[in-house]
Amino acid sequence: MVTDRVGDFIIRLKNASVVKRQKVDAPHSKQLEAIAKKLQVLGFVDAVEKVGDRTLRVMLAYDECGASRIRGVRRLSKPGRRLYISHRDAHKVAGGAGARIISTPKGILSDAEARGARAGGETLFEIW
């Protein structure tokens, strides 16, 4: 049984992108679906769909050369140590090429959206 769903999800995405897989299946939850849809908006994944009641299918994004858009991920807030930030501390990741995903009262937001909405919350992970 996995106790850290977000950590398991982002590692599945990273590992699948390293071996050039087209899709990743993960256990479904509303939070993971919201994260996947945010990654789709940011351009790191192509499509997100719910398959059945318990499976979330994510299609990975690749550029025209065949390189994955996901080059790395880093889990920041962990089950043993939650990390919260204000909107002022949500700085750019990898010089603007990446994103920091934050769980706020306004939903799952990227670092740029959190600064614009002036919403802080639990910083989940960085992706570049």
Coordinates of C-alpha atoms in Angstrom, one line a residue:
M1 CA 0.0 0.0 0.0
V2 CA 1.3 3.4 -1.0
T3 CA 1.2 6.1 1.7
D4 CA 2.4 9.0 -0.4
R5 CA 0.2 9.1 -3.5
V6 CA 1.7 12.3 -4.9
G7 CA 5.2 11.1 -4.5
D8 CA 4.4 7.8 -6.2
F9 CA 2.6 9.6 -9.0
I10 CA 5.4 11.9 -9.9
I11 CA 8.0 9.2 -9.8
R12 CA 5.8 7.1 -12.1
L13 CA 5.8 10.0 -14.5
K14 CA 9.5 10.6 -14.3
N15 CA 10.4 6.9 -14.7
A16 CA 8.0 6.5 -17.7
S17 CA 9.5 9.5 -19.4
V18 CA 13.1 8.2 -19.0
V19 CA 12.2 4.9 -20.8
K20 CA 10.1 6.8 -23.4
R21 CA 6.7 5.3 -22.5
Q22 CA 3.7 6.9 -24.1
K23 CA 1.2 6.5 -21.2
V24 CA 1.2 6.0 -17.4
D25 CA -1.5 4.4 -15.4
A26 CA -1.9 5.4 -11.7
P27 CA -4.5 4.9 -9.0
H28 CA -7.2 7.6 -9.3
S29 CA -7.9 10.2 -6.7
K30 CA -9.4 13.7 -7.1
Q31 CA -6.1 15.3 -6.1
L32 CA -4.0 13.3 -8.6
E33 CA -6.5 14.1 -11.3
A34 CA -6.2 17.8 -10.5
I35 CA -2.4 17.6 -10.5
A36 CA -2.4 15.8 -13.8
K37 CA -4.7 18.3 -15.4
K38 CA -2.4 21.1 -14.1
L39 CA 0.6 19.4 -15.7
Q40 CA -1.4 19.1 -18.9
V41 CA -2.0 22.9 -18.9
L42 CA 1.7 23.5 -18.2
G43 CA 2.6 21.2 -21.2
F44 CA 4.4 18.4 -19.3
V45 CA 1.7 15.8 -20.3
D46 CA -0.5 15.5 -23.4
A47 CA -3.8 14.1 -22.1
V48 CA -5.4 12.9 -18.9
E49 CA -8.3 10.5 -18.7
K50 CA -10.1 8.5 -16.1
V51 CA -10.3 4.8 -17.0
G52 CA -12.9 3.0 -14.9
D53 CA -13.4 4.0 -11.3
R54 CA -9.9 3.5 -10.0
T55 CA -7.4 4.2 -12.8
L56 CA -6.0 7.5 -14.1
R57 CA -4.3 7.3 -17.5
V58 CA -1.8 10.1 -18.3
M59 CA -0.3 10.4 -21.8
L60 CA 3.2 11.9 -21.6
A61 CA 4.4 14.8 -23.8
Y62 CA 7.5 14.7 -26.0
D63 CA 9.0 17.4 -28.2
E64 CA 9.6 17.0 -31.9
C65 CA 13.1 15.5 -31.3
G66 CA 11.6 12.8 -29.1
A67 CA 12.9 14.2 -25.8
S68 CA 10.5 14.1 -22.9
R69 CA 9.2 17.4 -21.6
I70 CA 9.7 16.0 -18.0
R71 CA 13.4 16.2 -17.3
G72 CA 13.2 16.0 -13.5
V73 CA 11.0 16.1 -10.5
R74 CA 11.6 16.8 -6.8
R75 CA 9.2 16.1 -4.0
L76 CA 9.2 18.9 -1.5
S77 CA 6.4 18.3 1.0
K78 CA 6.5 14.8 2.3
P79 CA 4.2 12.9 4.7
G80 CA 6.7 13.2 7.5
R81 CA 7.4 16.9 6.9
R82 CA 4.8 19.2 5.3
L83 CA 6.2 22.3 3.7
Y84 CA 4.0 25.4 3.4
I85 CA 4.8 28.6 1.6
S86 CA 3.2 32.0 1.1
H87 CA 2.6 33.4 -2.4
R88 CA 5.7 35.7 -2.0
D89 CA 7.9 32.6 -1.6
A90 CA 6.6 30.8 -4.7
H91 CA 9.6 31.6 -6.9
K92 CA 10.4 30.3 -10.4
V93 CA 11.8 26.9 -10.9
A94 CA 14.7 26.2 -13.3
G95 CA 14.7 29.9 -14.5
G96 CA 11.1 29.7 -15.5
A97 CA 11.4 26.4 -17.5
G98 CA 9.9 24.4 -14.7
A99 CA 7.0 24.8 -12.2
R100 CA 6.3 24.4 -8.6
I101 CA 2.9 22.7 -7.9
I102 CA 1.1 24.1 -4.8
S103 CA -2.0 22.9 -3.1
T104 CA -4.0 26.0 -2.1
P105 CA -7.5 26.7 -0.8
K106 CA -8.2 27.8 -4.4
G107 CA -7.1 24.4 -5.8
I108 CA -4.0 23.0 -7.3
L109 CA -1.9 26.0 -8.7
S110 CA 1.5 26.5 -10.3
D111 CA 3.9 28.9 -8.8
A112 CA 3.0 31.7 -11.3
E113 CA -0.7 31.2 -10.7
A114 CA -0.2 31.2 -6.9
R115 CA 1.6 34.5 -7.1
G116 CA -1.1 36.0 -9.3
A117 CA -3.9 34.7 -7.1
R118 CA -2.0 35.7 -4.0
A119 CA -2.6 32.2 -2.6
G120 CA -0.2 30.2 -0.5
G121 CA -0.4 26.6 0.6
E122 CA 1.4 23.3 0.7
T123 CA 4.1 23.1 -1.9
L124 CA 3.9 19.6 -3.3
F125 CA 6.7 19.2 -5.8
E126 CA 8.9 20.9 -8.5
I127 CA 9.0 19.7 -12.1
W128 CA 11.2 20.9 -14.9

